[in-house]
């Protein structure tokens, strides 16, 4: 059976303890490559100041969220920091079928579910570690978007998230942001060149073979 010319997009998963910098890295990656599609998660948490519904998250009521789960409309979902979060399936399927890579900013539970889903062969998972726990706390506080109690809860849960670091394909220690972003671009660029990600090459190599045979005669 011949392979399709269009590659199936990668599902690029970024996870980290809250505050390590994955949203910042995700935003940079989106700006670097406009063909990337961001998986806008659904959540029952309240919007932070400046967050836009439909762009940062789909902010849903608990009943609307649970109804999407019941109807099988979530690729994965999890309960994080007392709220529900999930990745709606429809936009992800549409994007990867078009050959576009999709970027996910999700926790380890979501990453595990996607890695065991039917789409597992197309997953690229990257875990972002902070350079130290003191710096993680400093970043959470300096982000200035969460109440002290929320920050305390996030710090308490950070080890739970970090303890799953070894289930990921790549690990980045986000000390210097520019350096980490360079590493992230390198990973994505290299993964796109993996053989299964380039089905169009089958035709290209056949062309080379014909040229080679003509050249030999
Ligand atoms: P996450 O999405 O992992 O919760 P954010 O991307 O929101 O984390 O980053 C938390 C805070 O740390 C933000 O204020 C961000 O600007 C800052 N930050 C991210 N990466 C770095 C870095 N390498 N050095 C210093 N500050 C950073
Ligand atoms: P925040 O409230 O800071 O935006 O996100 C809290 C945590 O939930 C982060 O670790 C983030 O990656 C995770 N998260 C966001 N969206 C999803 C999602 O759709 N699924 C899962 N499993 N986790 C998510």
Coordinates of N, CA and C and ligand atoms in Angstrom, one line a residue:
X1 N 0.8 -1.2 0.0 CA 0.0 0.0 0.0 C 0.9 1.3 0.0
X2 N 0.6 2.2 -0.9 CA 1.5 3.4 -0.9 C 1.1 4.3 0.3
X3 N 2.1 5.1 0.7 CA 1.9 6.0 1.9 C 1.3 7.3 1.3
X4 N 0.6 8.0 2.1 CA 0.1 9.3 1.7 C 1.2 10.3 1.6
X5 N 1.1 11.3 0.8 CA 2.2 12.3 0.7 C 2.2 13.2 1.8
X6 N 1.0 13.5 2.4 CA 1.0 14.5 3.5 C 1.3 13.8 4.8
X7 N 2.2 14.4 5.5 CA 2.6 13.7 6.8 C 1.5 14.0 7.8
X8 N 1.4 13.1 8.8 CA 0.4 13.4 9.9 C 1.2 14.2 10.9
X9 N 0.5 15.3 11.4 CA 1.2 16.2 12.3 C 1.6 15.6 13.6
X10 N 2.6 16.2 14.3 CA 3.1 15.7 15.6 C 2.2 16.3 16.7
X11 N 2.0 15.5 17.7 CA 1.4 16.1 18.9 C 2.5 16.4 19.9
X12 N 2.8 17.7 20.0 CA 4.0 18.1 20.8 C 3.5 18.5 22.2
X13 N 3.9 17.7 23.2 CA 3.4 17.9 24.6 C 4.4 18.6 25.4
X14 N 4.1 19.7 26.0 CA 5.0 20.4 27.0 C 4.4 20.2 28.4
X15 N 5.1 19.7 29.3 CA 4.6 19.6 30.7 C 5.7 20.1 31.6
X16 N 5.3 20.6 32.8 CA 6.3 21.0 33.8 C 5.5 21.3 35.1
X17 N 6.2 21.4 36.2 CA 5.5 22.0 37.4 C 5.1 23.4 37.1
X18 N 4.0 23.8 37.7 CA 3.5 25.2 37.4 C 4.6 26.2 37.8
X19 N 4.8 27.1 36.9 CA 5.8 28.2 37.1 C 7.2 27.9 36.5
X20 N 7.4 26.7 35.9 CA 8.7 26.4 35.4 C 8.9 27.1 34.0
X21 N 7.8 27.5 33.4 CA 8.0 28.3 32.1 C 7.4 27.7 30.9
X22 N 6.6 26.7 31.0 CA 6.1 26.0 29.8 C 5.2 26.9 28.9
X23 N 4.3 27.7 29.6 CA 3.5 28.6 28.8 C 4.3 29.6 28.0
X24 N 5.3 30.1 28.7 CA 6.2 31.1 28.0 C 6.9 30.5 26.8
X25 N 7.4 29.2 27.0 CA 8.0 28.5 25.9 C 7.0 28.2 24.8
X26 N 5.8 27.8 25.2 CA 4.8 27.5 24.2 C 4.5 28.7 23.3
X27 N 4.3 29.9 24.0 CA 4.0 31.1 23.3 C 5.1 31.5 22.3
X28 N 6.4 31.3 22.7 CA 7.5 31.6 21.8 C 7.5 30.6 20.6
X29 N 7.2 29.4 20.9 CA 7.2 28.4 19.8 C 6.1 28.7 18.8
X30 N 5.0 29.1 19.3 CA 3.8 29.5 18.4 C 4.2 30.7 17.5
X31 N 5.0 31.6 18.1 CA 5.4 32.8 17.4 C 6.4 32.5 16.3
X32 N 7.3 31.5 16.7 CA 8.4 31.0 15.8 C 7.8 30.3 14.5
X33 N 6.8 29.5 14.7 CA 6.3 28.8 13.6 C 4.7 28.9 13.5
X34 N 4.3 29.7 12.6 CA 2.9 30.1 12.5 C 2.0 28.9 12.0
X35 N 2.7 27.8 11.5 CA 1.9 26.7 11.1 C 1.5 25.8 12.2
X36 N 2.1 26.0 13.4 CA 1.8 25.2 14.6 C 0.4 25.6 15.0
X37 N -0.3 24.6 15.5 CA -1.6 24.8 16.0 C -1.6 24.6 17.5
X38 N -2.2 25.5 18.3 CA -2.2 25.3 19.8 C -3.4 24.6 20.2
X39 N -3.3 23.6 21.0 CA -4.5 22.9 21.5 C -5.1 23.7 22.7
X40 N -6.1 24.5 22.4 CA -6.7 25.3 23.5 C -7.5 24.4 24.4
X41 N -7.1 24.3 25.6 CA -7.7 23.3 26.6 C -9.0 23.9 27.1
X42 N -9.9 23.0 27.6 CA -11.0 23.4 28.3 C -10.7 23.3 29.8
X43 N -11.3 24.3 30.6 CA -11.0 24.2 32.0 C -12.2 24.7 32.8
X44 N -12.3 24.3 34.0 CA -13.4 24.8 34.9 C -12.8 25.9 35.8
X45 N -11.5 26.1 35.7 CA -10.9 27.2 36.5 C -11.3 28.6 36.0
X46 N -11.3 29.5 36.9 CA -11.7 30.9 36.5 C -10.5 31.5 35.7
X47 N -10.9 32.4 34.8 CA -9.8 33.1 34.0 C -9.0 34.0 34.9
X48 N -7.7 34.0 34.6 CA -6.8 35.0 35.3 C -6.9 36.3 34.6
X49 N -6.5 37.4 35.2 CA -6.6 38.7 34.6 C -5.8 38.6 33.2
X50 N -6.5 39.1 32.2 CA -5.8 39.1 30.8 C -6.0 37.8 30.0
X51 N -6.5 36.8 30.6 CA -6.7 35.5 29.9 C -8.0 35.7 29.0
X52 N -7.9 35.2 27.8 CA -9.0 35.4 26.8 C -9.7 34.0 26.6
X53 N -11.0 34.0 26.7 CA -11.8 32.8 26.5 C -11.7 32.4 25.0
X54 N -11.4 31.1 24.8 CA -11.3 30.7 23.4 C -9.9 30.8 22.9
X55 N -9.0 31.5 23.6 CA -7.6 31.7 23.1 C -6.6 31.1 24.1
X56 N -6.8 31.5 25.4 CA -5.9 30.9 26.4 C -6.5 29.5 26.9
X57 N -7.8 29.5 27.1 CA -8.6 28.3 27.5 C -10.0 28.5 27.0
X58 N -10.7 27.4 26.9 CA -12.2 27.5 26.8 C -12.7 27.4 28.3
X59 N -13.2 28.5 28.8 CA -13.6 28.5 30.2 C -15.0 27.9 30.3
X60 N -15.2 26.8 30.9 CA -16.5 26.1 30.9 C -17.0 25.9 32.4
X61 N -18.3 25.7 32.5 CA -18.9 25.3 33.8 C -18.5 23.8 33.9
X62 N -18.7 23.4 35.2 CA -18.4 22.0 35.5 C -19.3 21.0 34.7
X63 N -20.6 21.4 34.6 CA -21.5 20.6 33.9 C -21.2 20.5 32.4
X64 N -20.8 21.7 31.8 CA -20.5 21.7 30.4 C -19.2 20.8 30.1
X65 N -18.3 20.9 31.1 CA -17.0 20.1 30.9 C -17.4 18.6 31.0
X66 N -18.1 18.2 32.0 CA -18.4 16.8 32.2 C -19.3 16.3 31.0
X67 N -20.1 17.1 30.4 CA -20.9 16.6 29.3 C -20.0 16.4 28.1
X68 N -18.9 17.2 27.9 CA -17.9 16.9 26.8 C -17.2 15.6 27.1
X69 N -16.9 15.3 28.3 CA -16.2 14.1 28.6 C -17.1 12.9 28.3
X70 N -18.4 13.0 28.8 CA -19.3 11.9 28.6 C -19.5 11.6 27.1
X71 N -19.5 12.7 26.3 CA -19.8 12.5 24.9 C -18.5 12.1 24.1
X72 N -17.4 11.8 24.8 CA -16.2 11.4 24.2 C -15.5 12.5 23.4
X73 N -15.7 13.7 23.7 CA -15.2 14.8 23.0 C -13.8 15.3 23.5
X74 N -13.3 14.6 24.5 CA -12.0 15.0 25.0 C -10.9 13.9 24.7
X75 N -9.8 14.4 24.1 CA -8.7 13.5 23.9 C -8.1 13.0 25.2
X76 N -8.1 13.8 26.2 CA -7.6 13.5 27.5 C -8.2 14.5 28.5
X77 N -8.3 14.1 29.7 CA -8.7 15.1 30.7 C -8.2 14.7 32.1
X78 N -8.1 15.7 33.0 CA -7.5 15.5 34.3 C -8.1 16.5 35.3
X79 N -7.9 16.1 36.6 CA -8.3 17.0 37.7 C -7.0 17.6 38.2
X80 N -6.8 18.9 38.1 CA -5.5 19.5 38.5 C -5.8 20.7 39.4
X81 N -5.2 20.8 40.6 CA -5.4 21.9 41.5 C -6.8 22.2 41.7
X82 N -7.6 21.1 41.9 CA -9.1 21.4 42.2 C -9.9 21.8 41.0
X83 N -9.4 21.8 39.8 CA -10.2 22.1 38.6 C -10.0 21.0 37.6
X84 N -11.0 21.0 36.7 CA -10.9 20.1 35.6 C -10.3 20.7 34.4
X85 N -9.4 20.0 33.7 CA -8.8 20.5 32.5 C -8.9 19.4 31.4
X86 N -9.0 19.7 30.2 CA -9.1 18.7 29.1 C -8.7 19.3 27.8
X87 N -8.3 18.4 26.9 CA -8.0 18.8 25.5 C -9.1 18.3 24.5
X88 N -9.9 19.3 24.0 CA -10.9 18.9 23.0 C -10.4 18.2 21.8
X89 N -11.0 17.1 21.4 CA -10.5 16.2 20.4 C -10.6 16.8 19.0
X90 N -11.7 17.4 18.7 CA -12.0 17.9 17.3 C -10.9 18.7 16.7
X91 N -10.5 19.8 17.3 CA -9.5 20.6 16.6 C -8.1 19.9 16.4
X92 N -7.8 19.0 17.4 CA -6.5 18.2 17.3 C -6.6 17.3 16.1
X93 N -7.6 16.6 15.9 CA -7.7 15.6 14.8 C -7.7 16.4 13.5
X94 N -8.4 17.5 13.4 CA -8.5 18.2 12.2 C -7.1 18.7 11.8
X95 N -6.3 19.2 12.8 CA -5.0 19.8 12.5 C -4.0 18.7 12.1
X96 N -4.0 17.6 12.8 CA -2.9 16.6 12.5 C -3.3 15.9 11.1
X97 N -4.6 15.8 10.8 CA -5.0 15.2 9.5 C -4.5 16.1 8.4
X98 N -4.5 17.4 8.7 CA -4.0 18.4 7.7 C -2.5 18.4 7.6
X99 N -1.8 17.7 8.5 CA -0.4 17.7 8.5 C 0.2 18.7 9.4
X100 N -0.6 19.4 10.2 CA -0.1 20.5 11.1 C 0.3 19.9 12.4
X101 N 1.4 20.3 13.0 CA 1.7 19.9 14.4 C 0.9 20.7 15.4
X102 N 0.5 20.0 16.5 CA -0.3 20.6 17.5 C 0.5 20.6 18.8
X103 N 0.5 21.8 19.5 CA 1.2 22.0 20.7 C 0.2 21.9 21.9
X104 N 0.6 21.1 22.9 CA -0.2 20.9 24.1 C 0.6 21.5 25.3
X105 N -0.1 22.2 26.2 CA 0.5 22.7 27.5 C -0.4 22.0 28.5
X106 N 0.0 20.7 28.9 CA -0.8 19.9 29.7 C 0.0 19.2 30.8
X107 N -0.6 18.6 31.8 CA 0.1 18.0 32.9 C 0.4 16.5 32.5
X108 N 1.2 15.9 33.5 CA 1.6 14.5 33.2 C 0.5 13.5 33.0
X109 N -0.7 13.7 33.7 CA -1.8 12.8 33.5 C -2.3 12.8 32.1
X110 N -2.4 14.1 31.5 CA -2.9 14.2 30.2 C -1.9 13.6 29.2
X111 N -0.6 13.9 29.5 CA 0.5 13.3 28.6 C 0.4 11.8 28.5
X112 N 0.2 11.2 29.7 CA 0.1 9.7 29.7 C -1.1 9.2 28.9
X113 N -2.2 9.9 29.0 CA -3.4 9.5 28.3 C -3.2 9.6 26.8
X114 N -2.5 10.7 26.4 CA -2.3 10.8 24.9 C -1.3 9.8 24.4
X115 N -0.3 9.5 25.3 CA 0.7 8.5 24.9 C 0.2 7.1 24.8
X116 N -1.0 6.8 25.4 CA -1.6 5.5 25.3 C -2.8 5.5 24.4
X117 N -3.1 6.7 23.7 CA -4.2 6.8 22.8 C -3.9 6.2 21.4
X118 N -4.8 6.2 20.5 CA -4.6 5.8 19.2 C -3.6 6.7 18.4
X119 N -3.3 7.9 19.0 CA -2.4 8.8 18.3 C -1.0 8.7 18.8
X120 N -0.7 7.7 19.6 CA 0.6 7.6 20.4 C 1.8 7.6 19.4
X121 N 1.7 7.1 18.2 CA 2.9 7.1 17.3 C 3.3 8.5 16.9
X122 N 2.5 9.5 17.1 CA 2.8 10.8 16.6 C 3.1 11.8 17.8
X123 N 3.4 11.2 19.0 CA 3.6 12.1 20.1 C 5.1 12.4 20.3
X124 N 5.3 13.7 20.6 CA 6.7 14.2 21.0 C 6.4 14.8 22.4
X125 N 7.0 14.2 23.4 CA 6.8 14.8 24.8 C 8.0 15.4 25.4
X126 N 7.9 16.6 25.9 CA 9.0 17.4 26.5 C 8.6 17.8 27.9
X127 N 9.6 17.6 28.8 CA 9.3 18.0 30.2 C 10.3 19.2 30.5
X128 N 9.7 20.2 31.1 CA 10.5 21.4 31.5 C 10.7 21.4 33.0
X129 N 12.0 21.4 33.4 CA 12.4 21.4 34.8 C 12.8 22.9 35.2
X130 N 12.6 23.3 36.4 CA 13.1 24.6 36.8 C 14.6 24.4 37.2
X131 N 15.4 25.4 37.2 CA 16.8 25.3 37.7 C 16.9 25.0 39.2
X132 N 15.9 25.4 40.0 CA 15.9 25.1 41.4 C 14.5 25.4 41.9
X133 N 14.2 24.8 43.1 CA 12.9 25.0 43.7 C 12.7 26.5 44.1
X134 N 13.8 27.1 44.6 CA 13.7 28.5 45.0 C 13.3 29.4 43.8
X135 N 13.9 29.1 42.6 CA 13.6 29.8 41.4 C 12.1 29.5 41.0
X136 N 11.7 28.3 41.2 CA 10.3 28.0 40.8 C 9.3 28.8 41.6
X137 N 9.6 28.9 42.9 CA 8.7 29.7 43.8 C 8.8 31.2 43.3
X138 N 10.0 31.7 43.1 CA 10.2 33.1 42.6 C 9.4 33.4 41.4
X139 N 9.4 32.4 40.4 CA 8.6 32.7 39.2 C 7.1 32.6 39.4
X140 N 6.7 31.7 40.3 CA 5.2 31.7 40.5 C 4.8 33.0 41.2
X141 N 5.6 33.5 42.1 CA 5.2 34.8 42.8 C 5.3 35.9 41.8
X142 N 6.4 35.9 41.0 CA 6.7 37.1 40.1 C 5.7 37.1 39.0
X143 N 5.1 36.0 38.6 CA 4.0 36.0 37.6 C 2.9 36.9 38.0
X144 N 2.7 36.9 39.4 CA 1.7 37.9 39.9 C 0.3 37.6 39.6
X145 N -0.1 36.4 39.2 CA -1.4 36.1 38.8 C -2.2 35.2 39.7
X146 N -1.6 34.7 40.7 CA -2.2 33.8 41.6 C -2.2 34.3 43.0
X147 N -3.2 34.0 43.8 CA -3.3 34.4 45.2 C -2.3 33.6 46.0
X148 N -1.8 34.1 47.1 CA -0.8 33.3 47.9 C -1.2 31.9 48.2
X149 N -2.5 31.7 48.5 CA -3.0 30.3 48.8 C -2.8 29.4 47.6
X150 N -3.2 30.0 46.4 CA -3.0 29.2 45.2 C -1.6 28.9 44.9
X151 N -0.7 29.8 45.1 CA 0.7 29.6 44.9 C 1.2 28.5 45.9
X152 N 0.7 28.5 47.1 CA 1.1 27.5 48.1 C 0.7 26.1 47.6
X153 N -0.5 26.0 47.1 CA -1.0 24.7 46.6 C -0.2 24.3 45.4
X154 N 0.2 25.2 44.5 CA 0.9 24.8 43.3 C 2.3 24.4 43.7
X155 N 2.9 25.0 44.7 CA 4.3 24.6 45.1 C 4.2 23.2 45.7
X156 N 3.1 23.0 46.5 CA 2.9 21.7 47.2 C 2.8 20.5 46.1
X157 N 2.2 20.8 45.0 CA 2.0 19.8 44.0 C 3.1 19.7 43.0
X158 N 4.1 20.6 43.1 CA 5.1 20.7 42.1 C 6.0 19.4 42.1
X159 N 6.2 18.8 43.3 CA 7.0 17.5 43.3 C 6.3 16.4 42.6
X160 N 5.0 16.4 42.8 CA 4.1 15.3 42.2 C 4.3 15.4 40.6
X161 N 4.3 16.6 40.1 CA 4.5 16.8 38.6 C 6.0 16.4 38.2
X162 N 6.9 16.9 39.0 CA 8.3 16.7 38.7 C 8.7 15.2 38.7
X163 N 8.0 14.4 39.6 CA 8.3 13.0 39.8 C 8.0 12.2 38.5
X164 N 7.3 12.8 37.6 CA 7.0 12.1 36.3 C 7.9 12.5 35.2
X165 N 9.0 13.2 35.5 CA 9.9 13.7 34.4 C 10.4 12.6 33.5
X166 N 10.6 11.4 34.1 CA 11.3 10.4 33.3 C 10.4 9.6 32.3
X167 N 9.1 10.0 32.2 CA 8.3 9.4 31.2 C 8.2 10.2 29.9
X168 N 9.1 11.2 29.8 CA 9.1 12.1 28.6 C 10.2 11.8 27.7
X169 N 10.1 12.2 26.4 CA 11.1 11.9 25.4 C 12.3 12.8 25.7
X170 N 12.1 14.1 26.0 CA 13.2 15.1 26.2 C 12.9 15.9 27.5
X171 N 14.1 16.3 28.1 CA 14.0 17.0 29.3 C 14.8 18.3 29.1
X172 N 14.2 19.5 29.4 CA 14.8 20.7 29.3 C 14.9 21.4 30.7
X173 N 16.1 21.9 31.1 CA 16.2 22.6 32.4 C 16.1 24.1 32.0
X174 N 15.0 24.7 32.3 CA 14.8 26.1 31.9 C 15.4 27.1 32.8
X175 N 16.7 27.3 32.6 CA 17.4 28.3 33.4 C 17.4 29.6 32.6
X176 N 18.2 29.6 31.6 CA 18.2 30.8 30.7 C 17.1 30.6 29.6
X177 N 16.2 31.5 29.6 CA 15.0 31.3 28.7 C 15.4 31.2 27.2
X178 N 16.3 32.1 26.8 CA 16.7 32.1 25.4 C 17.4 30.7 25.0
X179 N 18.3 30.3 25.9 CA 19.0 29.0 25.6 C 18.0 27.8 25.6
X180 N 17.0 27.8 26.5 CA 16.0 26.7 26.5 C 15.2 26.8 25.3
X181 N 14.8 28.0 24.9 CA 14.0 28.1 23.6 C 14.8 27.5 22.4
X182 N 16.1 27.8 22.4 CA 16.9 27.3 21.3 C 16.9 25.8 21.3
X183 N 17.0 25.2 22.5 CA 17.0 23.7 22.6 C 15.6 23.2 22.1
X184 N 14.6 23.9 22.5 CA 13.2 23.4 22.1 C 13.0 23.4 20.6
X185 N 13.5 24.5 20.0 CA 13.4 24.6 18.5 C 14.2 23.5 17.8
X186 N 15.4 23.2 18.4 CA 16.2 22.1 17.9 C 15.5 20.8 17.9
X187 N 14.8 20.5 19.1 CA 14.1 19.2 19.2 C 13.0 19.1 18.2
X188 N 12.2 20.2 18.1 CA 11.0 20.1 17.2 C 11.5 20.0 15.7
X189 N 12.6 20.7 15.4 CA 13.1 20.6 14.0 C 13.6 19.2 13.7
X190 N 14.3 18.6 14.7 CA 14.8 17.3 14.4 C 13.7 16.2 14.3
X191 N 12.7 16.3 15.2 CA 11.6 15.3 15.2 C 10.8 15.4 13.9
X192 N 10.8 16.6 13.3 CA 10.0 16.7 12.0 C 10.8 16.0 10.9
X193 N 12.1 15.7 11.1 CA 12.8 15.1 10.0 C 12.9 13.5 10.2
X194 N 12.2 13.0 11.3 CA 12.2 11.6 11.4 C 11.5 11.0 10.2
X195 N 12.0 9.8 9.9 CA 11.5 9.1 8.6 C 9.9 9.0 8.6
X196 N 9.3 8.5 9.7 CA 7.8 8.4 9.6 C 7.1 9.7 9.4
X197 N 7.8 10.8 9.8 CA 7.1 12.1 9.6 C 7.3 12.7 8.2
X198 N 7.9 11.9 7.3 CA 8.1 12.4 6.0 C 7.7 11.4 4.9
X199 N 6.4 11.0 4.9 CA 5.9 10.0 4.0 C 6.1 10.4 2.5
X200 N 6.2 11.7 2.3 CA 6.4 12.2 0.9 C 7.7 11.8 0.3
X201 N 8.7 11.4 1.2 CA 10.0 11.0 0.7 C 10.0 9.7 -0.1
X202 N 9.0 8.9 0.1 CA 8.9 7.6 -0.6 C 8.9 7.9 -2.1
X203 N 8.0 8.9 -2.5 CA 7.9 9.3 -3.9 C 9.2 9.9 -4.4
X204 N 9.8 10.8 -3.5 CA 11.0 11.5 -3.9 C 12.2 10.5 -4.2
X205 N 12.3 9.4 -3.3 CA 13.4 8.5 -3.4 C 13.1 7.6 -4.7
X206 N 11.8 7.3 -5.0 CA 11.5 6.6 -6.2 C 12.0 7.4 -7.4
X207 N 11.8 8.7 -7.4 CA 12.3 9.6 -8.4 C 13.8 9.5 -8.6
X208 N 14.5 9.5 -7.4 CA 15.9 9.4 -7.4 C 16.4 8.1 -8.1
X209 N 15.6 7.0 -7.8 CA 15.9 5.7 -8.3 C 15.8 5.7 -9.8
X210 N 14.7 6.3 -10.3 CA 14.5 6.4 -11.8 C 15.7 7.1 -12.4
X211 N 16.0 8.3 -11.8 CA 17.1 9.0 -12.4 C 18.4 8.2 -12.4
X212 N 18.6 7.5 -11.3 CA 19.8 6.6 -11.2 C 19.9 5.6 -12.3
X213 N 18.7 4.9 -12.5 CA 18.7 3.9 -13.5 C 18.9 4.5 -14.9
X214 N 18.3 5.6 -15.2 CA 18.6 6.3 -16.5 C 20.0 6.6 -16.7
X215 N 20.6 7.1 -15.6 CA 22.0 7.5 -15.6 C 22.9 6.4 -15.9
X216 N 22.5 5.2 -15.4 CA 23.4 4.0 -15.5 C 23.4 3.5 -17.0
X217 N 22.3 3.8 -17.8 CA 22.2 3.2 -19.1 C 23.1 3.8 -20.1
Ligands
LIG1 P1 4.1 27.7 33.5 O1 3.3 27.8 32.3 O2 5.0 26.5 33.5 O3 3.2 27.7 34.8 P2 5.0 30.4 32.9 O4 5.4 30.2 31.5 O5 3.7 31.1 33.2 O6 5.0 29.0 33.7 O7 6.3 31.1 33.7 C1 6.2 31.5 35.1 C2 6.9 32.8 35.2 O8 8.3 32.7 35.1 C3 6.5 33.9 34.2 O9 6.4 35.2 34.8 C4 7.6 33.8 33.2 O10 7.8 35.1 32.5 C5 8.8 33.5 34.0 N1 9.8 32.7 33.3 C6 9.7 31.7 32.5 N2 10.9 31.2 32.1 C7 11.8 31.9 32.7 C8 13.2 31.8 32.7 N3 14.0 31.0 32.0 N4 13.9 32.7 33.5 C9 13.2 33.7 34.3 N5 11.8 33.7 34.3 C10 11.2 32.9 33.5
LIG2 P1 -2.9 26.7 34.8 O1 -4.1 26.7 35.7 O2 -1.7 27.2 35.4 O3 -3.2 27.3 33.5 O4 -2.6 25.1 34.5 C1 -2.5 24.2 35.6 C2 -1.9 22.9 35.1 O5 -2.9 22.3 34.3 C3 -0.7 23.0 34.2 O6 0.2 22.0 34.6 C4 -1.2 22.8 32.8 O7 -0.2 22.2 32.0 C5 -2.3 21.8 33.1 N1 -3.3 21.7 32.0 C6 -3.7 22.8 31.3 N2 -4.6 22.4 30.3 C7 -4.7 21.0 30.5 C8 -5.4 20.0 29.8 O8 -6.1 20.2 28.8 N3 -5.2 18.7 30.2 C9 -4.4 18.4 31.3 N4 -4.3 17.1 31.6 N5 -3.7 19.3 31.9 C10 -3.8 20.6 31.5

